Amino acid sequence: MAEITGVVNSIIYRNTENGWTVLELCPDEGEKLTVVGALPLANVGERIELTGEFSSHPKYGSQFKAVAYHTVAPATLSAIETYLGSGLIKGVGPATARAIVERFGMETLAVLDDDPLRLSEIPGIGPKKRDMILASYLENRMMRDILLALEPYGVTVNQAYKLYKIYGELCLARIEEDPYQIIKDVDGVGFVTADKIAQNVSGFSFDSESRLRAGLLYALSTAANEYGHTYLPKPSLLNYSVKLLGAPEDRLIETLDNLVAHGEAIQQYVGETEAVFLPYFERIESNIAEKLLKLSQKPVENPFFDFAAIQAAQKLELSNQQRGAVLAALNEGALVITGGPGTGKTTIIRFITAIMEEIGLEVALTAPTGRAAKRMSDATGHEAKTIHRLLEYVPGEGFLRNADDPLYVDMVIVDEMSMVDAMLMNALLKAITIGTRLILVGDADQLPSVGAGDVLRDIISSETIRVVRLDEIFRQAQSSMIVTNAHRINMGFAPLLDVPDSDFLFEDVASQDRILERILYVCTHPGQVLDTREPLLDVQILAPMKKGVLGVYNINAKLQAALNPPAPHKREHISGETIFREGDRIMQMKNNYKVEWRKTLPNGGVEDGTGAFNGDLGTIYQIHENERSLSVIFDDERLAVFDFTHIDELELAYCISIHKSQGSEFPIVILPMFGAASPMMTRNLLYTAVTRAKRQVVCIGRRDAMVSMVNNNRTDRRYTALCSRLSELKGLGV
């Protein structure tokens, strides 16, 4: 093995998950060279000693493959200056680094370690800046020590950063105390990771109570977070847990009984099924059922209004079906309005809002996503808010609007109800007082919510709340092949693919590689096939799968290279297998209630807030490598800054999964059609994809794939209790 020592000149690439790094080193002897290896803590300006061997890469040439390294104190004034000015320490740029080194020379690091108050001797460094420099320097030193100590536990670099952010210097003590606690405390750390860590901690046996409890709870939370179940049948939970934990079923039953006895799980029947809940989900579904029934049973006086006059003012003429929906909305305490595209749901919302305004009653318009709320605002001419904003969500405090401080309105209209999960529905209902009309609008044939629950379908199936079903397609919508084909697909008929001058195009392409080539071509030659010259703004590719040639990940990589290629003025950051580049389209993949944003209003004012939510789309505005952050402008014009430790919440979004497109509309949708034999390619999935397009659908691929999707009416059952709870409470006369 060879040994070399030198100063890190630049970081070329780093995988934040496993620490694999490619860097340029200025060795003490010889010319600059490329070093590769697991070097998660090596930073620009640091002096490091490496052990490894030289090799030759067929593409990148000579490299030094490091198998071990450690950091040593910078040995020269220039090395100290480079280290301090690398951007690693907040408040210290090249000029400040030069001033510090000129003042303290080779004693610089000793001053920072032992007598940091002396930084005030340097002109321009006051107490505030001195304290910021010191805090950052000490944090980096402490973080380095802790991350090195965490390496034996199998913790990835990103997870280690998160552990440090939460536990600080107590990281090791907390892990050794109970490795499974970090599942609850650290976002992104699941049972598998905690179990791996536990294997490196003495005292945790394979069948320990702590491990089995964590495994059972993990099974229930995974069922909710990944599959949308609010409970699992007891046999399913035990079968899954036996495979996960390798423990005998009798030990798991004993552990489950202990969880139930301590209130960490709830076991009760849902119909004929013996179900096991996490307490939170059992509670919220019961709360939803009780509150909905109370709202629906409250007599509401039908206000007087001049129907004809409002129709004339709105320049609308409602059908009998729409008129019935409007009257029901004003008569009922709670109402569901459901129907497919082109059936007039938006027109009904607009008309109800106009009536409420005419008679002096206040209505709150809301939807689960920013894009859906904006569409609602545009359609009605009244402000619509996301449910989080309506309920005034504050990180660390929750929803400020609740039972203690409810919404003081006469009616709440919720659009895109198919996207509303059980948690959000529970929060909304808490803030609605008895006597407030609640109108739930959505398409029950869309995919269910990303979060746990199947709220809209459960309410409709229970037959306990008045439901108005819209099935009449209006003249304007009838001219759209998007609407026509959406309804054909939903009814199990193949879409019409060869209609001239249609807004629904199909290109017959046989192979996956050729389909991908054609997608790239039409996106890079706007105006030929696509009804736009701004593909980055108007076009969204929707894929059924994430992996494979026509999966989300591969299409994103190809489109990024085609639509937003590298350029000298575009900064980049590599995270895992993804290159994030300024100008990239991205999607927020999970709720982050703490990220701060700022929005410039049309009147020149500024609105500040917090929160970026699952499914939010935007564009990377700037990447700040020195500050370890990037800024994103979301499509509703919020500007948010993300620390690199949260970059795993973002994914490229030139192509997104059909599931993630719920609640969004795009001018143009491109659908790759392949994989006819996959059970995941369902009618419901195709219907959801087609109904995301406003102006044009372009399907590229095989006809048999589309026909197969239409014929595949398979739906994955969600284990939810809301329908059962509503029926039970209705029978009890609640």
mmCIF file of N, CA and C in Angstrom, residues 5-12 14 21-28 32-33 35 39 41-50 69-71 79 82-83 86 144:
data_model
loop_
_atom_site.group_PDB
_atom_site.id
_atom_site.type_symbol
_atom_site.label_atom_id
_atom_site.label_comp_id
_atom_site.label_asym_id
_atom_site.label_seq_id
_atom_site.Cartn_x
_atom_site.Cartn_y
_atom_site.Cartn_z
ATOM 1 N N THR A 5 0.422 12.347 1.172
ATOM 2 C CA THR A 5 -0.102 13.445 1.993
ATOM 3 C C THR A 5 -0.236 14.673 1.108
ATOM 4 N N GLY A 6 -1.312 15.419 1.311
ATOM 5 C CA GLY A 6 -1.494 16.629 0.529
ATOM 6 C C GLY A 6 -2.705 17.409 0.988
ATOM 7 N N VAL A 7 -3.007 18.476 0.248
ATOM 8 C CA VAL A 7 -4.122 19.369 0.564
ATOM 9 C C VAL A 7 -5.227 19.170 -0.461
ATOM 10 N N VAL A 8 -6.468 19.059 0.019
ATOM 11 C CA VAL A 8 -7.622 18.897 -0.873
ATOM 12 C C VAL A 8 -7.839 20.202 -1.630
ATOM 13 N N ASN A 9 -7.738 20.123 -2.963
ATOM 14 C CA ASN A 9 -7.906 21.315 -3.788
ATOM 15 C C ASN A 9 -9.358 21.544 -4.193
ATOM 16 N N SER A 10 -10.083 20.451 -4.491
ATOM 17 C CA SER A 10 -11.501 20.588 -4.860
ATOM 18 C C SER A 10 -12.203 19.246 -4.692
ATOM 19 N N ILE A 11 -13.512 19.304 -4.450
ATOM 20 C CA ILE A 11 -14.353 18.107 -4.408
ATOM 21 C C ILE A 11 -15.050 18.008 -5.761
ATOM 22 N N ILE A 12 -14.747 16.964 -6.515
ATOM 23 C CA ILE A 12 -15.319 16.786 -7.851
ATOM 24 C C ILE A 12 -16.690 16.135 -7.759
ATOM 25 N N ARG A 14 -19.363 13.820 -4.753
ATOM 26 C CA ARG A 14 -19.546 13.137 -3.467
ATOM 27 C C ARG A 14 -20.949 12.561 -3.388
ATOM 28 N N THR A 21 -16.308 9.610 -2.653
ATOM 29 C CA THR A 21 -15.856 10.942 -3.041
ATOM 30 C C THR A 21 -14.802 10.863 -4.137
ATOM 31 N N VAL A 22 -14.872 11.797 -5.063
ATOM 32 C CA VAL A 22 -13.803 12.017 -6.035
ATOM 33 C C VAL A 22 -13.287 13.425 -5.783
ATOM 34 N N LEU A 23 -11.983 13.553 -5.463
ATOM 35 C CA LEU A 23 -11.428 14.869 -5.161
ATOM 36 C C LEU A 23 -10.103 15.074 -5.870
ATOM 37 N N GLU A 24 -9.733 16.325 -5.974
ATOM 38 C CA GLU A 24 -8.427 16.676 -6.529
ATOM 39 C C GLU A 24 -7.504 17.037 -5.378
ATOM 40 N N LEU A 25 -6.326 16.399 -5.329
ATOM 41 C CA LEU A 25 -5.368 16.582 -4.245
ATOM 42 C C LEU A 25 -4.101 17.234 -4.762
ATOM 43 N N CYS A 26 -3.615 18.203 -3.979
ATOM 44 C CA CYS A 26 -2.295 18.779 -4.240
ATOM 45 C C CYS A 26 -1.308 18.089 -3.294
ATOM 46 N N PRO A 27 -0.579 17.055 -3.764
ATOM 47 C CA PRO A 27 0.313 16.315 -2.865
ATOM 48 C C PRO A 27 1.547 17.133 -2.493
ATOM 49 N N ASP A 28 2.166 16.730 -1.392
ATOM 50 C CA ASP A 28 3.380 17.433 -0.974
ATOM 51 C C ASP A 28 4.457 17.336 -2.039
ATOM 52 N N LYS A 32 -0.744 17.621 -9.230
ATOM 53 C CA LYS A 32 -2.096 17.341 -8.739
ATOM 54 C C LYS A 32 -2.557 15.974 -9.233
ATOM 55 N N LEU A 33 -3.369 15.297 -8.396
ATOM 56 C CA LEU A 33 -3.877 13.991 -8.813
ATOM 57 C C LEU A 33 -5.301 13.795 -8.313
ATOM 58 N N VAL A 35 -8.134 11.577 -6.499
ATOM 59 C CA VAL A 35 -8.259 10.571 -5.452
ATOM 60 C C VAL A 35 -9.717 10.122 -5.389
ATOM 61 N N LEU A 39 -14.457 8.993 1.392
ATOM 62 C CA LEU A 39 -13.811 10.117 2.070
ATOM 63 C C LEU A 39 -14.875 11.142 2.458
ATOM 64 N N LEU A 41 -15.620 13.015 4.921
ATOM 65 C CA LEU A 41 -15.363 14.208 5.725
ATOM 66 C C LEU A 41 -14.231 15.060 5.177
ATOM 67 N N ALA A 42 -13.646 14.645 4.062
ATOM 68 C CA ALA A 42 -12.567 15.448 3.473
ATOM 69 C C ALA A 42 -13.164 16.696 2.846
ATOM 70 N N ASN A 43 -12.595 17.864 3.177
ATOM 71 C CA ASN A 43 -13.108 19.128 2.662
ATOM 72 C C ASN A 43 -11.987 19.945 2.033
ATOM 73 N N VAL A 44 -12.398 20.855 1.164
ATOM 74 C CA VAL A 44 -11.434 21.715 0.476
ATOM 75 C C VAL A 44 -10.578 22.458 1.503
ATOM 76 N N GLY A 45 -9.255 22.469 1.254
ATOM 77 C CA GLY A 45 -8.327 23.184 2.125
ATOM 78 C C GLY A 45 -7.748 22.330 3.238
ATOM 79 N N GLU A 46 -8.308 21.154 3.470
ATOM 80 C CA GLU A 46 -7.800 20.303 4.539
ATOM 81 C C GLU A 46 -6.577 19.514 4.066
ATOM 82 N N ARG A 47 -5.712 19.248 5.004
ATOM 83 C CA ARG A 47 -4.534 18.433 4.746
ATOM 84 C C ARG A 47 -4.851 17.012 5.221
ATOM 85 N N ILE A 48 -4.693 16.038 4.314
ATOM 86 C CA ILE A 48 -5.046 14.666 4.649
ATOM 87 C C ILE A 48 -3.915 13.702 4.292
ATOM 88 N N GLU A 49 -3.831 12.626 5.059
ATOM 89 C CA GLU A 49 -2.925 11.526 4.760
ATOM 90 C C GLU A 49 -3.756 10.340 4.294
ATOM 91 N N LEU A 50 -3.369 9.755 3.153
ATOM 92 C CA LEU A 50 -4.154 8.688 2.538
ATOM 93 C C LEU A 50 -3.321 7.427 2.390
ATOM 94 N N TYR A 69 -7.909 7.029 5.423
ATOM 95 C CA TYR A 69 -7.350 8.375 5.475
ATOM 96 C C TYR A 69 -7.604 8.974 6.842
ATOM 97 N N HIS A 70 -6.853 10.004 7.156
ATOM 98 C CA HIS A 70 -7.175 10.824 8.322
ATOM 99 C C HIS A 70 -6.698 12.242 8.064
ATOM 100 N N THR A 71 -7.318 13.175 8.764
ATOM 101 C CA THR A 71 -7.013 14.590 8.582
ATOM 102 C C THR A 71 -5.894 15.001 9.522
ATOM 103 N N ALA A 79 -1.888 26.700 3.480
ATOM 104 C CA ALA A 79 -2.839 25.616 3.697
ATOM 105 C C ALA A 79 -3.881 26.011 4.735
ATOM 106 N N THR A 82 -6.261 28.409 3.037
ATOM 107 C CA THR A 82 -7.173 27.707 2.132
ATOM 108 C C THR A 82 -8.264 26.988 2.907
ATOM 109 N N TYR A 83 -7.862 26.330 4.015
ATOM 110 C CA TYR A 83 -8.813 25.599 4.843
ATOM 111 C C TYR A 83 -9.886 26.525 5.412
ATOM 112 N N SER A 86 -12.412 28.021 2.711
ATOM 113 C CA SER A 86 -13.036 27.071 1.784
ATOM 114 C C SER A 86 -14.552 27.155 1.759
ATOM 115 N N ARG A 144 -17.308 16.370 12.948
ATOM 116 C CA ARG A 144 -16.317 15.459 12.397
ATOM 117 C C ARG A 144 -16.030 14.319 13.378
#
